[in-house]
């Protein structure tokens, strides 16, 4: 790890005087209202290296976002001038205010722009602080650097032959005649007619549609409205409407054009909505040495800290994203600002505006509170229009009061320190907010305040989301680069404020609540060896006695462990935790999507097939799945299948893998060949079995007289092939004519596995089809580690524990496949949490073998987390990761006491989670609470497989119940 990623420990005193101040008293009392930062972190790094965004590097729908003047940019290295930044930023703000006040029509703005001879200078149409992404345009692909802008809809780039005039740009100008996929839009087309309603000017040249867009700083672009192929990493989109600019003048120098991310129909998110569902997110990096990301689609939005607020309607504009600000806090104290101060003008969020603009009364209150908290620092001259500045010359560390914004819906967003201050140089560091000129000018949340946050634009949901530490967290992303002077934090640094320092020192060896409970004899904690958190160095495998001795029982193995028959080294290495959690969240989103009726089966398949997917380790519905070996065909062909209680249809890859033999993903075992089996037969397209596919949630089609099935999953994986009948063998039990999918076209994240064994409640599931023998009953135990096998047992004669306690299966809304549960309570360390029953009953819950981490309603998770943290207060906390926000560092410890966690289900059934099911171990220095909160109150709760480890879980379909017993793997 580079030195720039090292943890920074701040030990120097901030204050210039040794007097007693309000801030000092707060720090001693443990209150957290200040960021303590090193003064040196405010200023540009001398490094010329570039650190790439992990998300943008690893996600095909994600782009790197760079600032054009930073080391990550391929464009000009001209340094930023602060006066120019602020002047051009003010020009953007005036443009927005003018647009919303109806002072200028679209034609007025263009004609005014064209009447002025504009110098070609560095800058941008809407301000200096915009960020750049690289997008491929045309066939063959021509990579171009475009500003991305949430305040604009139309995407455009300069085009040869520049019939009017083109400004200077770094990359070669796009030449439409060299692209085989380019076409002009007809002047008589509906697309051309809609230009005017989208705030643009429509003209015609012969039969071709001409667009004109003019901006508030008198910049403009004019050219052909056209259709072209756009490429984002490996995602390709045909026939997107864009502007092919033949006459472009103003402050765009160096950049090829603009990527419009507004709310209108011409915007890139709107035109790619069938793939990305009109959802995108970004994180602006803290400094120019880093790229951020711009990510399309919902994959990776797994942060449990992500909070949403509704998108409000912006007066006189359908393109801008409105927000309802309801309050501002400084030093954890809400300012006394009447709500009408914000509601009268309204507010928007904008990626192109640099500095946040506030209503005059709101800014005055913010400035007064900020100055009071910064009274120990030397004031400096203002940097117009910034009027509250400080001289930090000679200061080693600084306490910056925390600033947070409250939005409608209870969402509170705390700004990072880099979102509070704008740095000109060491002697001039300013409060990074500006007052609007008028009370009725719209407020604007600018990009300085958005740095390091994950900002999510959810078009279908009509909401905006915010989460901290967005630089680190998520996939489906584009990479950004920050302003080299304005940005001053390394997002990978652990900048410790006073409370975090206190937490890191908190663990002591005195009497604690947990120790007292232990002395009193209460058994509310697990005491375990810290070494058990580390992966076993053994390569041996311990088999399940039950699976070894019961003919209706199968060995259950984790695909990455020594018990797996998958032979490649890649499959046997420890799984990547980020992949596990990312794919687990994908499964959860797939479940939530299915239960919320967001996607039809046909849409899921068609959407999946339209994407070229990479084959990586993992599975369609999560990387933490378990494997059993089943015999298929005559003679028997043993295949490794993931078993899944959330799916019905069993399927495996089949030769010849499509017409060209290339439509199957790689796997370790030989692919099943139907022609070599004497018991194989295709299902007729006219049969009732084929007709029932649609009612079971699958896609149905026909090829000649053969029935074709299709299954699409939430991560864009899919399987398509013949619905067929075949012999299945479990140890010595043979079942004839089992309906299954013989997959001829299978793509996605299944690598290494032959297919899937469906254990859901539907008629296609394996338990349903073998119910004459096993009475629709099965059970399993997931082993505590990959060094052991568990068991999957069919029927009731395989040794169901006498201690099994049952709870009724409830109906999972909108799905006949999932096994519903009624959670009625959660207990931590022997104390039942105060959670209203409606918190669980409103969304409902399911149990799922494929989801790794249990997902809880937000209020239930918050209660669980609070109780757990109280009982773990003697251990050193550490940073969270992905969906985990409660983690600990157990380095150097021999034993650890973990509070017991148990779930109560309807019917009086209490299930104590094994100690292995409470914590998720990334490494010994990062051991996390193995639960996560759902994004919404009405998202179904999911009891995941980490929490099921070592428990015997019984699915009694005939009795309509699910049972649990401890020590189920013995």
mmCIF file of N, CA, C and O in Angstrom, residues 683-712:
data_model
loop_
_atom_site.group_PDB
_atom_site.id
_atom_site.type_symbol
_atom_site.label_atom_id
_atom_site.label_comp_id
_atom_site.label_asym_id
_atom_site.label_seq_id
_atom_site.Cartn_x
_atom_site.Cartn_y
_atom_site.Cartn_z
ATOM 1 N N UNK A 683 -39.172 -31.084 -24.019
ATOM 2 C CA UNK A 683 -40.591 -30.878 -23.731
ATOM 3 C C UNK A 683 -41.236 -30.197 -24.936
ATOM 4 O O UNK A 683 -40.675 -29.266 -25.521
ATOM 5 N N UNK A 684 -42.406 -30.655 -25.309
ATOM 6 C CA UNK A 684 -43.123 -30.080 -26.447
ATOM 7 C C UNK A 684 -43.625 -28.676 -26.121
ATOM 8 O O UNK A 684 -44.030 -28.392 -24.983
ATOM 9 N N UNK A 685 -43.609 -27.826 -27.145
ATOM 10 C CA UNK A 685 -44.067 -26.449 -26.966
ATOM 11 C C UNK A 685 -45.562 -26.380 -26.681
ATOM 12 O O UNK A 685 -46.049 -25.406 -26.100
ATOM 13 N N UNK A 686 -46.301 -27.417 -27.060
ATOM 14 C CA UNK A 686 -47.748 -27.416 -26.859
ATOM 15 C C UNK A 686 -48.168 -28.082 -25.554
ATOM 16 O O UNK A 686 -49.366 -28.188 -25.267
ATOM 17 N N UNK A 687 -47.203 -28.526 -24.761
ATOM 18 C CA UNK A 687 -47.529 -29.252 -23.538
ATOM 19 C C UNK A 687 -47.930 -28.296 -22.412
ATOM 20 O O UNK A 687 -47.518 -27.139 -22.380
ATOM 21 N N UNK A 688 -48.738 -28.777 -21.455
ATOM 22 C CA UNK A 688 -49.096 -27.955 -20.289
ATOM 23 C C UNK A 688 -47.871 -27.524 -19.486
ATOM 24 O O UNK A 688 -47.870 -26.450 -18.891
ATOM 25 N N UNK A 689 -46.828 -28.363 -19.453
ATOM 26 C CA UNK A 689 -45.605 -28.002 -18.732
ATOM 27 C C UNK A 689 -45.003 -26.740 -19.324
ATOM 28 O O UNK A 689 -44.599 -25.813 -18.600
ATOM 29 N N UNK A 690 -44.930 -26.675 -20.637
ATOM 30 C CA UNK A 690 -44.383 -25.492 -21.296
ATOM 31 C C UNK A 690 -45.272 -24.280 -21.042
ATOM 32 O O UNK A 690 -44.785 -23.180 -20.763
ATOM 33 N N UNK A 691 -46.586 -24.475 -21.118
ATOM 34 C CA UNK A 691 -47.519 -23.373 -20.898
ATOM 35 C C UNK A 691 -47.382 -22.785 -19.492
ATOM 36 O O UNK A 691 -47.655 -21.601 -19.274
ATOM 37 N N UNK A 692 -46.970 -23.615 -18.530
ATOM 38 C CA UNK A 692 -46.902 -23.150 -17.139
ATOM 39 C C UNK A 692 -45.662 -22.312 -16.829
ATOM 40 O O UNK A 692 -45.545 -21.768 -15.731
ATOM 41 N N UNK A 693 -44.735 -22.229 -17.776
ATOM 42 C CA UNK A 693 -43.510 -21.452 -17.526
ATOM 43 C C UNK A 693 -43.825 -20.017 -17.121
ATOM 44 O O UNK A 693 -43.275 -19.484 -16.155
ATOM 45 N N UNK A 694 -44.726 -19.382 -17.891
ATOM 46 C CA UNK A 694 -45.013 -17.972 -17.643
ATOM 47 C C UNK A 694 -45.599 -17.760 -16.256
ATOM 48 O O UNK A 694 -45.208 -16.831 -15.536
ATOM 49 N N UNK A 695 -46.516 -18.622 -15.844
ATOM 50 C CA UNK A 695 -47.144 -18.470 -14.533
ATOM 51 C C UNK A 695 -46.157 -18.699 -13.397
ATOM 52 O O UNK A 695 -46.392 -18.251 -12.273
ATOM 53 N N UNK A 696 -45.060 -19.382 -13.700
ATOM 54 C CA UNK A 696 -44.034 -19.642 -12.686
ATOM 55 C C UNK A 696 -42.940 -18.584 -12.687
ATOM 56 O O UNK A 696 -41.937 -18.730 -11.982
ATOM 57 N N UNK A 697 -43.138 -17.530 -13.487
ATOM 58 C CA UNK A 697 -42.176 -16.429 -13.468
ATOM 59 C C UNK A 697 -41.048 -16.566 -14.458
ATOM 60 O O UNK A 697 -40.025 -15.895 -14.323
ATOM 61 N N UNK A 698 -41.208 -17.428 -15.478
ATOM 62 C CA UNK A 698 -40.157 -17.641 -16.460
ATOM 63 C C UNK A 698 -40.590 -17.152 -17.841
ATOM 64 O O UNK A 698 -41.780 -16.967 -18.119
ATOM 65 N N UNK A 699 -39.589 -16.981 -18.679
ATOM 66 C CA UNK A 699 -39.829 -16.591 -20.065
ATOM 67 C C UNK A 699 -40.092 -17.846 -20.894
ATOM 68 O O UNK A 699 -39.416 -18.865 -20.731
ATOM 69 N N UNK A 700 -41.099 -17.799 -21.787
ATOM 70 C CA UNK A 700 -41.444 -18.951 -22.611
ATOM 71 C C UNK A 700 -41.358 -18.581 -24.083
ATOM 72 O O UNK A 700 -41.784 -17.521 -24.502
ATOM 73 N N UNK A 701 -40.803 -19.496 -24.886
ATOM 74 C CA UNK A 701 -40.747 -19.319 -26.332
ATOM 75 C C UNK A 701 -40.757 -20.699 -26.971
ATOM 76 O O UNK A 701 -40.779 -21.722 -26.275
ATOM 77 N N UNK A 702 -40.728 -20.744 -28.282
ATOM 78 C CA UNK A 702 -40.729 -22.020 -28.986
ATOM 79 C C UNK A 702 -39.669 -22.018 -30.079
ATOM 80 O O UNK A 702 -39.387 -20.977 -30.686
ATOM 81 N N UNK A 703 -39.082 -23.176 -30.314
ATOM 82 C CA UNK A 703 -38.177 -23.388 -31.436
ATOM 83 C C UNK A 703 -38.640 -24.666 -32.121
ATOM 84 O O UNK A 703 -38.483 -25.769 -31.562
ATOM 85 N N UNK A 704 -39.234 -24.505 -33.321
ATOM 86 C CA UNK A 704 -39.929 -25.629 -33.969
ATOM 87 C C UNK A 704 -40.997 -26.110 -32.989
ATOM 88 O O UNK A 704 -41.808 -25.334 -32.523
ATOM 89 N N UNK A 705 -40.957 -27.381 -32.634
ATOM 90 C CA UNK A 705 -41.976 -27.893 -31.703
ATOM 91 C C UNK A 705 -41.458 -27.971 -30.273
ATOM 92 O O UNK A 705 -42.143 -28.490 -29.383
ATOM 93 N N UNK A 706 -40.230 -27.467 -30.030
ATOM 94 C CA UNK A 706 -39.609 -27.590 -28.713
ATOM 95 C C UNK A 706 -39.861 -26.360 -27.848
ATOM 96 O O UNK A 706 -39.881 -25.221 -28.328
ATOM 97 N N UNK A 707 -40.032 -26.620 -26.564
ATOM 98 C CA UNK A 707 -40.281 -25.550 -25.595
ATOM 99 C C UNK A 707 -38.953 -24.904 -25.184
ATOM 100 O O UNK A 707 -37.987 -25.603 -24.836
ATOM 101 N N UNK A 708 -38.919 -23.575 -25.221
ATOM 102 C CA UNK A 708 -37.731 -22.821 -24.822
ATOM 103 C C UNK A 708 -38.048 -22.055 -23.543
ATOM 104 O O UNK A 708 -39.061 -21.371 -23.443
ATOM 105 N N UNK A 709 -37.154 -22.172 -22.529
ATOM 106 C CA UNK A 709 -37.292 -21.409 -21.286
ATOM 107 C C UNK A 709 -36.235 -20.307 -21.266
ATOM 108 O O UNK A 709 -35.227 -20.358 -21.970
ATOM 109 N N UNK A 710 -36.482 -19.319 -20.448
ATOM 110 C CA UNK A 710 -35.489 -18.274 -20.218
ATOM 111 C C UNK A 710 -35.595 -17.768 -18.792
ATOM 112 O O UNK A 710 -36.694 -17.573 -18.270
ATOM 113 N N UNK A 711 -34.450 -17.602 -18.136
ATOM 114 C CA UNK A 711 -34.415 -17.050 -16.785
ATOM 115 C C UNK A 711 -33.385 -15.934 -16.767
ATOM 116 O O UNK A 711 -32.218 -16.150 -17.131
ATOM 117 N N UNK A 712 -33.787 -14.734 -16.361
ATOM 118 C CA UNK A 712 -32.868 -13.613 -16.210
ATOM 119 C C UNK A 712 -32.789 -13.215 -14.760
ATOM 120 O O UNK A 712 -33.789 -13.218 -14.044
#
